[in-house]
Short mmCIF file of C-alpha atoms in Angstrom, two decimals:
data_model
loop_
_atom_site.label_atom_id
_atom_site.label_comp_id
_atom_site.label_asym_id
_atom_site.label_seq_id
_atom_site.Cartn_x
_atom_site.Cartn_y
_atom_site.Cartn_z
CA MET A 1 0.05 0.04 0.02
CA LYS A 2 1.30 3.36 -0.93
CA LYS A 3 2.25 5.52 2.12
CA ARG A 4 -0.24 8.33 2.94
CA GLU A 5 1.51 11.75 2.90
CA ALA A 6 0.05 14.58 4.91
CA VAL A 7 -0.13 17.98 3.21
CA ILE A 8 -1.49 21.42 3.93
CA VAL A 9 -4.09 22.12 1.38
CA GLY A 10 -5.98 25.23 2.71
CA VAL A 11 -5.14 28.28 4.74
CA ALA A 12 -7.12 31.55 5.71
CA ASP A 13 -6.96 34.32 8.13
CA VAL A 14 -9.39 36.85 9.02
CA PRO A 15 -8.85 40.38 7.73
CA LEU A 16 -8.04 42.93 10.36
CA LYS A 17 -8.40 46.76 10.37
CA ASP A 18 -6.11 48.52 12.82
CA GLY A 19 -5.50 45.24 14.54
CA ARG A 20 -9.13 44.65 15.00
CA VAL A 21 -11.55 42.32 13.17
CA ALA A 22 -13.26 44.66 10.75
CA GLU A 23 -16.76 44.25 12.36
CA PRO A 24 -17.77 43.15 15.79
CA LEU A 25 -17.52 39.28 15.77
CA SER A 26 -17.61 36.70 18.58
CA VAL A 27 -14.56 34.54 19.00
CA LEU A 28 -16.55 31.67 17.55
CA GLN A 29 -17.50 33.53 14.56
CA VAL A 30 -13.97 34.55 13.83
CA GLN A 31 -13.03 30.88 13.75
CA ALA A 32 -16.03 29.98 11.67
CA ARG A 33 -15.03 32.56 9.03
CA ALA A 34 -11.38 31.46 9.00
CA ALA A 35 -12.44 27.67 8.76
CA ARG A 36 -14.91 28.56 5.97
CA ASP A 37 -12.38 30.31 3.98
CA ALA A 38 -9.56 27.82 4.44
CA LEU A 39 -11.84 24.88 3.51
CA ARG A 40 -12.87 26.90 0.30
CA ASP A 41 -9.10 27.46 -0.32
CA ALA A 42 -8.75 23.57 -0.07
CA GLY A 43 -11.85 22.88 -2.24
CA LEU A 44 -13.39 21.13 0.69
CA SER A 45 -16.40 21.77 2.87
CA MET A 46 -17.10 21.37 6.67
CA ARG A 47 -18.84 18.05 6.08
CA ASP A 48 -15.50 16.64 4.91
CA VAL A 49 -13.72 17.47 8.13
CA ASP A 50 -13.09 14.55 10.44
CA GLY A 51 -10.09 15.91 12.41
CA LEU A 52 -10.48 19.02 14.57
CA LEU A 53 -7.49 20.74 16.36
CA SER A 54 -7.76 24.08 18.28
CA THR A 55 -6.73 25.71 21.44
CA GLY A 56 -6.88 29.28 22.74
CA MET A 57 -7.27 31.40 25.81
CA TRP A 58 -10.82 32.50 24.77
CA GLY A 59 -13.46 31.33 27.30
CA VAL A 60 -10.92 30.47 30.06
CA PRO A 61 -12.33 29.66 32.58
CA GLY A 62 -15.28 28.33 30.69
CA PRO A 63 -15.78 26.72 27.28
CA GLY A 64 -12.38 27.62 26.03
CA GLN A 65 -10.89 25.14 28.32
CA MET A 66 -12.20 22.45 26.10
CA PRO A 67 -12.14 24.24 22.79
CA THR A 68 -12.78 21.28 20.46
CA LEU A 69 -15.97 20.38 22.38
CA THR A 70 -17.28 23.89 21.82
CA LEU A 71 -16.00 24.22 18.16
CA ALA A 72 -17.27 20.69 17.09
CA GLU A 73 -20.73 21.77 18.46
CA TYR A 74 -20.62 25.22 16.89
CA PHE A 75 -19.50 23.76 13.54
CA GLY A 76 -21.91 20.84 13.58
CA ILE A 77 -19.42 18.25 13.24
CA ALA A 78 -18.46 15.04 15.09
CA PRO A 79 -14.78 14.45 14.34
CA ARG A 80 -13.06 11.17 14.78
CA PHE A 81 -9.71 12.78 15.71
CA VAL A 82 -9.44 15.75 18.12
CA ASP A 83 -6.62 17.59 19.74
CA SER A 84 -6.80 20.57 22.15
CA THR A 85 -3.22 20.40 23.29
CA ASN A 86 -2.44 23.79 24.91
CA ILE A 87 1.35 24.48 25.10
CA GLY A 88 0.80 28.11 24.37
CA GLY A 89 1.67 29.94 21.01
CA SER A 90 3.47 27.10 19.67
CA ALA A 91 0.41 24.76 19.87
CA PHE A 92 -0.36 25.32 16.15
CA GLU A 93 2.97 24.03 14.94
CA ALA A 94 2.35 20.82 17.24
CA PHE A 95 -1.04 20.68 15.65
CA VAL A 96 0.36 20.32 12.20
CA ALA A 97 2.59 17.62 13.50
CA HIS A 98 -0.23 15.75 15.26
CA ALA A 99 -2.56 16.00 12.37
CA ALA A 100 0.10 14.80 10.07
CA THR A 101 0.55 11.73 12.16
CA ALA A 102 -3.24 11.17 12.32
CA ILE A 103 -3.59 11.55 8.48
CA GLU A 104 -0.66 9.30 7.79
CA THR A 105 -1.95 6.60 10.09
CA GLY A 106 -5.48 6.88 8.61
CA ARG A 107 -7.09 8.20 11.92
CA CYS A 108 -8.50 11.02 9.88
CA GLU A 109 -8.83 12.20 6.20
CA VAL A 110 -9.36 16.01 6.57
CA ALA A 111 -8.00 17.92 9.54
CA LEU A 112 -9.13 21.44 10.39
CA ILE A 113 -6.98 23.53 12.69
CA THR A 114 -8.53 26.84 13.96
CA TYR A 115 -7.53 29.80 16.15
CA GLY A 116 -9.43 33.06 17.18
CA SER A 117 -9.00 35.85 19.45
CA THR A 118 -10.78 39.18 19.88
CA GLN A 119 -8.47 40.43 22.68
CA LYS A 120 -8.02 43.83 21.03
CA SER A 121 -11.72 44.51 20.56
CA GLU A 122 -12.30 43.34 24.05
CA LYS A 123 -9.45 45.66 25.19
CA SER A 124 -8.00 42.81 27.09
CA ARG A 125 -4.53 41.32 27.07
CA SER A 126 -5.63 38.84 29.72
CA LEU A 127 -3.95 35.51 29.72
CA GLY A 128 -7.31 34.26 30.65
CA GLY A 129 -7.51 33.22 34.33
CA ARG A 130 -4.09 31.59 34.57
CA PRO A 131 -4.48 28.88 37.11
CA SER A 132 -3.26 29.74 40.49
CA VAL A 133 -0.99 26.74 40.52
CA LEU A 134 2.77 27.60 40.88
CA THR A 135 2.92 31.22 39.36
CA MET A 136 0.45 32.56 41.90
CA GLN A 137 2.80 31.33 44.68
CA TYR A 138 6.07 31.81 43.26
CA GLU A 139 6.01 34.73 40.73
CA THR A 140 2.98 36.87 41.04
CA PRO A 141 3.43 38.20 44.53
CA TRP A 142 6.66 39.96 43.53
CA GLY A 143 5.08 41.81 40.70
CA MET A 144 6.49 39.85 37.83
CA PRO A 145 5.24 41.71 34.88
CA THR A 146 3.79 39.14 32.51
CA PRO A 147 4.46 38.14 29.80
CA VAL A 148 7.31 40.66 29.18
CA GLY A 149 9.29 40.05 32.48
CA GLY A 150 10.56 36.58 31.78
CA TYR A 151 11.57 37.55 28.32
CA ALA A 152 13.38 40.63 29.75
CA MET A 153 15.27 38.52 32.30
CA ALA A 154 16.30 36.13 29.48
CA ALA A 155 17.62 39.07 27.37
CA MET A 156 19.37 40.62 30.39
CA ARG A 157 21.17 37.28 31.05
CA HIS A 158 21.98 36.79 27.35
CA MET A 159 23.52 40.38 27.33
CA HIS A 160 25.48 39.52 30.36
CA GLU A 161 26.97 36.17 29.13
CA TYR A 162 27.43 37.00 25.42
CA GLY A 163 27.61 40.83 25.09
CA THR A 164 24.37 41.03 23.06
CA THR A 165 23.09 44.65 22.91
CA SER A 166 19.83 46.40 22.60
CA THR A 167 21.06 47.43 19.04
CA HIS A 168 21.14 43.73 18.07
CA LEU A 169 17.54 43.27 19.35
CA ALA A 170 16.46 46.41 17.61
CA GLU A 171 17.89 45.04 14.29
CA ILE A 172 15.17 42.39 14.41
CA ALA A 173 12.35 44.87 15.01
CA VAL A 174 13.55 47.07 12.16
CA ALA A 175 13.95 44.20 9.64
CA THR A 176 10.52 42.87 10.46
CA ARG A 177 9.03 46.35 10.00
CA LYS A 178 10.56 46.39 6.53
CA TRP A 179 8.71 43.25 5.63
CA ALA A 180 5.44 44.64 7.13
CA GLN A 181 5.82 47.61 4.80
CA LEU A 182 5.53 45.12 1.89
CA ASN A 183 2.42 43.43 3.27
CA PRO A 184 -0.85 45.16 2.32
CA ALA A 185 -2.59 43.46 5.24
CA GLU A 186 -0.22 44.54 7.93
CA MET A 187 -0.91 47.08 10.61
CA MET A 188 2.28 49.04 11.21
CA ARG A 189 3.62 50.64 7.97
CA ASP A 190 5.60 53.61 9.30
CA PRO A 191 9.37 53.26 8.73
CA LEU A 192 11.29 52.32 11.75
CA SER A 193 14.97 52.86 12.61
CA ILE A 194 17.14 51.31 15.19
CA GLU A 195 17.22 54.66 16.93
CA ASP A 196 13.41 54.52 17.10
CA VAL A 197 13.46 51.24 18.88
CA LEU A 198 16.11 52.34 21.35
CA GLY A 199 14.28 55.57 22.02
CA SER A 200 10.99 53.96 22.67
CA PRO A 201 9.83 53.76 26.34
CA MET A 202 11.63 51.08 28.45
CA ILE A 203 8.96 48.56 29.62
CA SER A 204 10.88 45.99 31.48
CA ASP A 205 14.72 46.39 31.29
CA PRO A 206 16.24 45.70 28.72
CA LEU A 207 13.16 45.44 26.58
CA HIS A 208 11.63 48.57 25.04
CA LEU A 209 8.05 49.02 23.73
CA LEU A 210 9.18 48.34 20.17
CA ASP A 211 10.98 45.15 21.26
CA SER A 212 7.46 43.93 21.95
CA CYS A 213 4.69 42.48 19.83
CA LEU A 214 1.44 44.16 18.91
CA VAL A 215 -1.68 43.22 20.63
CA THR A 216 -4.36 42.48 18.09
CA ASP A 217 -7.50 40.42 17.25
CA GLY A 218 -7.02 37.57 14.69
CA GLY A 219 -8.34 34.36 13.37
CA GLY A 220 -6.77 31.71 11.30
CA ALA A 221 -7.40 28.25 10.04
CA ILE A 222 -5.45 25.46 8.21
CA VAL A 223 -6.81 22.43 6.48
CA MET A 224 -4.67 19.28 6.00
CA THR A 225 -5.36 16.04 4.08
CA THR A 226 -3.40 13.50 2.05
CA ALA A 227 -1.27 14.31 -1.07
CA GLU A 228 -3.56 12.03 -2.98
CA ASN A 229 -6.59 13.98 -1.97
CA ALA A 230 -4.92 17.25 -2.60
CA LYS A 231 -4.01 16.08 -6.19
CA ALA A 232 -7.67 14.96 -6.78
CA LEU A 233 -8.82 18.48 -5.65
CA GLY A 234 -6.43 20.09 -8.03
CA ARG A 235 -4.88 22.03 -5.13
CA THR A 236 -1.07 22.83 -4.61
CA PRO A 237 -0.04 20.75 -1.65
CA VAL A 238 2.54 21.99 0.90
CA TYR A 239 4.30 19.01 2.41
CA VAL A 240 5.07 18.50 5.95
CA ARG A 241 8.67 17.22 5.90
CA GLY A 242 9.60 17.29 9.50
CA TYR A 243 8.36 18.31 12.97
CA GLY A 244 9.31 18.35 16.65
CA GLU A 245 7.98 19.71 19.85
CA SER A 246 8.97 19.94 23.58
CA ASN A 247 8.46 21.96 26.66
CA THR A 248 10.55 22.51 29.68
CA HIS A 249 8.96 24.75 32.33
CA TRP A 250 6.03 26.93 33.50
CA THR A 251 7.64 29.22 35.92
CA MET A 252 10.81 31.20 35.07
CA VAL A 253 12.27 29.75 38.21
CA ALA A 254 12.42 26.40 36.56
CA MET A 255 13.64 27.45 33.04
CA PRO A 256 16.97 25.44 32.84
CA ASP A 257 19.10 28.18 31.27
CA LEU A 258 17.73 31.61 30.56
CA THR A 259 20.00 32.08 27.60
CA ARG A 260 19.01 28.83 26.05
CA LEU A 261 15.69 27.60 24.56
CA THR A 262 15.91 23.95 25.45
CA ALA A 263 12.52 23.08 24.02
CA ALA A 264 13.37 24.69 20.74
CA GLU A 265 16.74 22.75 20.59
CA ILE A 266 14.85 19.59 20.98
CA ALA A 267 11.95 20.59 18.59
CA GLY A 268 14.30 21.79 15.93
CA ARG A 269 16.64 18.79 16.17
CA GLU A 270 13.80 16.46 15.53
CA ALA A 271 12.35 18.34 12.70
CA PHE A 272 15.63 18.69 10.92
CA ARG A 273 16.32 14.88 11.47
CA MET A 274 12.94 13.90 10.17
CA ALA A 275 13.12 16.16 7.19
CA GLY A 276 16.78 14.89 6.37
CA ILE A 277 17.90 18.32 5.28
CA GLY A 278 20.43 20.79 6.54
CA HIS A 279 19.96 24.43 7.57
CA ASP A 280 21.17 25.74 4.29
CA MET A 281 18.06 24.20 2.61
CA ILE A 282 15.72 26.62 4.47
CA ASP A 283 14.67 29.45 2.03
CA VAL A 284 12.40 31.34 4.32
CA ALA A 285 11.80 31.21 8.17
CA GLN A 286 8.78 32.19 10.21
CA ILE A 287 9.87 32.36 13.96
CA TYR A 288 7.69 33.35 16.76
CA ASP A 289 8.30 36.98 17.56
CA SER A 290 6.51 37.91 20.81
CA PHE A 291 9.66 39.93 21.59
CA THR A 292 12.78 40.57 19.75
CA ILE A 293 14.79 38.46 22.22
CA THR A 294 12.45 35.45 21.42
CA VAL A 295 13.82 35.54 17.75
CA LEU A 296 17.29 35.78 18.73
CA LEU A 297 17.28 32.88 21.15
CA THR A 298 15.28 30.81 18.78
CA LEU A 299 17.83 31.26 15.95
CA GLU A 300 20.59 30.01 18.30
CA ALA A 301 18.54 27.14 19.66
CA LEU A 302 17.58 25.90 16.06
CA GLY A 303 21.23 25.95 15.12
CA PHE A 304 21.19 28.80 12.56
CA CYS A 305 24.15 30.28 14.52
CA LYS A 306 26.07 29.20 17.52
CA ARG A 307 25.04 30.01 21.11
CA GLY A 308 25.76 33.51 21.92
CA GLU A 309 26.12 34.65 18.20
CA GLY A 310 22.50 35.59 17.63
CA GLY A 311 23.29 39.18 17.95
CA ALA A 312 25.98 38.92 15.12
CA PHE A 313 23.63 36.84 12.95
CA VAL A 314 20.84 39.45 12.83
CA SER A 315 23.19 42.43 12.42
CA GLY A 316 23.34 44.39 9.13
CA GLN A 317 19.62 43.78 8.57
CA ARG A 318 20.39 40.22 7.52
CA THR A 319 16.79 39.18 8.11
CA ALA A 320 15.12 42.13 6.19
CA PRO A 321 13.79 42.08 2.57
CA GLY A 322 16.87 41.50 0.32
CA GLY A 323 18.95 40.11 3.29
CA ALA A 324 20.55 36.69 3.27
CA PHE A 325 18.03 35.27 5.76
CA PRO A 326 14.38 36.10 4.93
CA LEU A 327 12.56 36.03 8.33
CA ASN A 328 9.01 36.70 9.34
CA THR A 329 7.91 37.89 5.96
CA SER A 330 4.36 39.00 6.89
CA GLY A 331 5.71 41.51 9.43
CA GLY A 332 5.29 38.91 12.11
CA GLY A 333 3.94 39.54 15.64
CA LEU A 334 6.28 42.71 15.94
CA SER A 335 4.76 44.60 13.16
CA CYS A 336 1.70 42.70 11.56
CA ALA A 337 -0.48 41.03 14.03
CA HIS A 338 -0.18 39.12 17.37
CA ALA A 339 -3.51 37.72 18.45
CA GLY A 340 -2.38 36.15 21.72
CA MET A 341 -1.12 33.02 20.01
CA LEU A 342 0.87 33.72 16.97
CA GLY A 343 1.65 30.14 15.84
CA ILE A 344 -1.26 29.64 13.30
CA PHE A 345 -0.17 32.84 11.44
CA LEU A 346 3.31 31.92 11.15
CA LEU A 347 2.24 28.69 9.42
CA ILE A 348 -0.19 30.56 7.09
CA GLU A 349 2.54 32.89 5.89
CA ALA A 350 4.82 29.97 5.33
CA VAL A 351 2.24 28.22 3.11
CA ARG A 352 1.64 31.39 1.22
CA GLN A 353 5.39 31.86 0.68
CA LEU A 354 5.68 28.25 -0.63
CA ARG A 355 2.70 28.68 -2.92
CA GLY A 356 4.22 31.93 -4.21
CA GLU A 357 1.16 34.03 -3.33
CA CYS A 358 2.97 36.75 -1.52
CA GLY A 359 3.24 39.62 -4.01
CA GLU A 360 5.83 42.25 -3.15
CA ARG A 361 7.11 40.33 -0.09
CA GLN A 362 7.48 37.04 -2.04
CA VAL A 363 10.81 35.34 -1.39
CA GLN A 364 11.93 34.28 -4.82
CA ASN A 365 12.05 30.43 -5.34
CA ALA A 366 10.91 29.68 -1.83
CA ARG A 367 10.94 25.81 -1.76
CA THR A 368 11.44 25.08 1.83
CA ALA A 369 10.28 26.92 4.85
CA LEU A 370 10.82 26.49 8.52
CA VAL A 371 8.18 27.62 11.11
CA HIS A 372 8.90 27.67 14.79
CA GLY A 373 6.39 28.49 17.57
CA THR A 374 7.18 29.42 21.19
CA GLY A 375 4.64 29.32 23.94
CA GLY A 376 4.31 30.21 27.58
CA ALA A 377 7.32 32.07 28.98
CA LEU A 378 9.96 30.63 26.50
CA SER A 379 8.41 27.36 27.84
CA SER A 380 7.49 25.37 24.68
CA GLY A 381 8.76 25.06 21.27
CA ALA A 382 7.45 23.43 18.21
CA THR A 383 9.07 23.33 14.76
CA CYS A 384 7.61 22.37 11.33
CA ILE A 385 9.63 22.15 8.16
CA LEU A 386 7.45 22.57 5.06
CA SER A 387 8.13 22.24 1.41
CA ARG A 388 6.35 22.60 -1.92
CA SER A 389 7.66 19.39 -3.29
CA MET B 1 -4.33 47.08 53.89
CA TYR B 2 -1.97 45.08 51.58
CA GLU B 3 -3.48 45.20 48.21
CA LYS B 4 -0.89 43.22 46.17
CA PRO B 5 -1.62 39.63 45.21
CA LEU B 6 -1.07 37.11 47.95
CA PRO B 7 0.36 33.55 47.42
CA VAL B 8 -2.33 30.84 47.04
CA ILE B 9 -0.81 28.47 49.58
CA ASP B 10 -1.54 24.78 49.06
CA PRO B 11 -0.99 21.75 51.29
CA GLU B 12 2.30 21.05 49.64
CA SER B 13 3.70 24.53 50.26
CA GLN B 14 2.14 25.32 53.65
CA PRO B 15 5.38 24.28 55.59
CA TYR B 16 7.32 26.69 53.34
CA TRP B 17 5.09 29.64 53.99
CA ASP B 18 4.80 28.75 57.75
CA ALA B 19 8.65 28.81 58.05
CA LEU B 20 8.72 32.19 56.26
CA LYS B 21 6.42 33.59 58.97
CA GLN B 22 9.19 32.64 61.45
CA HIS B 23 11.73 34.22 59.09
CA ARG B 24 13.18 31.01 57.93
CA LEU B 25 13.68 30.11 54.28
CA LEU B 26 13.15 26.44 53.57
CA LEU B 27 14.16 24.39 50.59
CA LYS B 28 13.62 20.79 49.72
CA ARG B 29 16.68 18.76 49.57
CA CYS B 30 17.05 15.30 48.10
CA ARG B 31 18.67 12.68 50.25
CA ALA B 32 19.43 10.42 47.27
CA CYS B 33 21.26 12.97 45.09
CA GLN B 34 22.00 15.58 47.80
CA ARG B 35 20.69 18.49 45.57
CA CYS B 36 18.26 21.20 46.71
CA HIS B 37 15.27 22.41 44.66
CA HIS B 38 12.81 25.25 44.84
CA TYR B 39 9.74 25.42 44.80
CA PRO B 40 9.07 22.41 47.07
CA ARG B 41 8.14 19.22 45.20
CA GLU B 42 7.10 15.75 45.99
CA LEU B 43 9.66 14.18 43.74
CA CYS B 44 13.16 15.49 43.24
CA PRO B 45 13.25 17.19 39.82
CA HIS B 46 16.99 16.26 39.38
CA CYS B 47 16.92 12.50 40.00
CA HIS B 48 13.21 11.82 40.62
CA SER B 49 13.67 10.25 43.99
CA ASP B 50 10.89 10.60 46.47
CA ASP B 51 13.38 10.81 49.46
CA VAL B 52 13.05 14.58 49.86
CA GLU B 53 13.30 16.62 53.12
CA TRP B 54 13.02 20.26 54.24
CA SER B 55 16.16 22.01 54.72
CA GLN B 56 16.90 25.59 55.77
CA ALA B 57 18.73 27.88 53.32
CA ALA B 58 21.53 30.24 54.73
CA GLY B 59 19.98 33.06 52.92
CA GLY B 60 22.83 34.32 50.70
CA GLY B 61 22.97 34.22 46.93
CA HIS B 62 23.58 36.19 43.73
CA ILE B 63 21.57 37.81 41.04
CA TYR B 64 21.07 35.32 38.22
CA SER B 65 19.11 37.72 36.15
CA TYR B 66 16.65 40.58 36.71
CA THR B 67 14.44 43.26 35.11
CA VAL B 68 13.35 46.67 36.23
CA ALA B 69 9.68 46.78 35.86
CA ARG B 70 9.06 50.32 34.43
CA ARG B 71 5.31 49.43 33.93
CA PRO B 72 3.66 47.71 36.90
CA ALA B 73 2.22 44.21 36.94
CA GLY B 74 -1.22 45.63 37.88
CA PRO B 75 -2.48 48.71 39.62
CA SER B 76 -1.41 47.54 43.14
CA PHE B 77 2.28 47.64 42.05
CA LYS B 78 2.13 51.12 40.41
CA PRO B 79 3.45 53.05 43.53
CA ASP B 80 6.45 50.86 43.44
CA THR B 81 7.67 51.47 39.84
CA PRO B 82 10.34 51.25 38.90
CA TYR B 83 10.98 48.10 40.86
CA VAL B 84 13.20 45.10 40.46
CA VAL B 85 12.04 41.57 39.91
CA ALA B 86 14.84 39.13 39.91
CA LEU B 87 15.83 35.51 39.83
CA VAL B 88 18.27 35.06 42.64
CA GLU B 89 20.39 31.92 42.70
CA LEU B 90 20.90 30.84 46.32
CA ASP B 91 24.25 29.44 47.50
CA GLU B 92 22.35 25.98 47.78
CA GLY B 93 22.07 26.14 43.96
CA VAL B 94 18.35 26.86 43.48
CA ARG B 95 16.81 29.92 41.91
CA MET B 96 13.77 31.87 43.29
CA MET B 97 11.92 34.77 41.89
CA THR B 98 11.85 37.73 44.27
CA ASN B 99 12.38 41.49 44.50
CA ILE B 100 15.73 43.22 45.00
CA VAL B 101 14.94 45.98 47.51
CA THR B 102 16.93 48.99 46.67
CA LEU B 103 16.46 52.73 46.12
CA ASP B 104 18.88 52.59 43.22
CA VAL B 105 17.57 50.25 40.51
CA GLU B 106 20.31 51.40 38.04
CA SER B 107 23.09 50.18 40.19
CA LEU B 108 22.30 46.41 40.15
CA ARG B 109 24.15 43.93 38.04
CA ILE B 110 24.13 40.21 37.40
CA GLY B 111 26.33 38.26 39.76
CA GLN B 112 26.01 40.72 42.47
CA ARG B 113 25.85 39.16 45.94
CA VAL B 114 22.41 39.55 47.87
CA ALA B 115 20.99 38.47 51.18
CA VAL B 116 17.53 37.48 52.08
CA GLN B 117 15.25 39.73 54.06
CA PHE B 118 11.73 38.92 55.16
CA ASP B 119 8.84 41.26 54.49
CA ASP B 120 5.81 40.49 56.72
CA VAL B 121 3.21 41.78 54.31
CA THR B 122 0.18 40.43 56.33
CA PRO B 123 -0.15 38.69 59.52
CA ASP B 124 -0.36 35.49 57.66
CA VAL B 125 2.15 35.95 54.76
CA THR B 126 5.84 36.76 54.68
CA LEU B 127 7.55 37.36 51.50
CA PRO B 128 11.29 36.51 51.07
CA LYS B 129 12.94 39.44 49.29
CA PHE B 130 16.63 40.24 48.95
CA ARG B 131 18.90 43.20 49.36
CA PRO B 132 22.40 43.79 48.04
CA ALA B 133 24.67 42.20 50.51
#
């Protein structure tokens, strides 16, 4: 019997205006629209869906704690494969991995992955009733600013050990803004200089306002099926060549080494091993950018440069349009949209790059993409390597 | 009236918080591998043994990393800004999140020696904080 190969066959995100969904929508509506559009993109319909994967902080505490229960009911389906693993913003990279496994082993035929958030419309950046376990005893009483504080302490330690500077971090924000300026859907179009980043208000030393992601609404969906089905549908498949995931801690106290993303090291190693390719084969990367330091630490953890050399790696606008390492080509979380959990949007942009749909920001001959999500407080990492052949 | 968030104490951590009220800082120490850990757990996170016991920390350590919160973690911390949240590495080898109590937030550096001080924020809760040693 021919091996079943899992592919991504449909993607969609919900249009935003100034970071908000264009009209007042519930968080379930947002996901329904994204699902409808991704299924249309795939040439499929909701009745074909037999695998459902979703997570989010919406409705926590409440229905959002069991999101596939709520969404299956709302969509009117009874899937035979479900997954609501919540490892934070990297969950969606893990969902692609889990769905690929489910499709390849015949547990489902068409998997739908959704995410939605209306945090900006609701004027909340709530992490949704975080459980009182651990953080409420060992972090919160001392006024740990979340989520920025943990990232700030990681940046401070990285600077201490390796001489990384605020200018290095600003390089990432500036390069990402240049990509955003090429994206008609993005939110932040004003030119940005390194001086602008360094001159923006300090939030939590050493991270400035412009080292931090935006707070926006957002909704997205991804449809996966077999390569055989994609061919029958006449759609361009994006292959899932490798994946990996890990998580190491919940509280910052327990992060093994603040300069090192152990979870990303594990996830990346697994993904590259499975894909059987080297780093030089990656044409475009989408790396979770909750903060500039997140990107720098991830580049090191995935092995694009050595530990401690992330600052040098991103210098000279290397990750900007025209640079040697195209990174976060939509404008990322720093300059396009960050709807609480960014992971699904990184995947959507990677698929669009591999399908050659990105207009002005298209990376020429993008054949292989790496996507990496980060969740919690540098806690979880999940990597996908995608290719168009 | 103390308005900042208070720890939600559970059965596992009750002895830790009880000792703090008496101005003693307790760690869990593993009799199998001799290493300490914080916060207190049922199984040693280093060797996974269940042979763990309470042990009193000497109270000294150094700053492993820190941040200066220029924006508060909620309204109750606003009067304190800018304030320092740090990960202190105790001489026993464990890290804990805490505040560095100082009037000069700009003077701190990673590696700096610090010593515990006990802040009785309510009759029932004492928070371990640190000051430059």
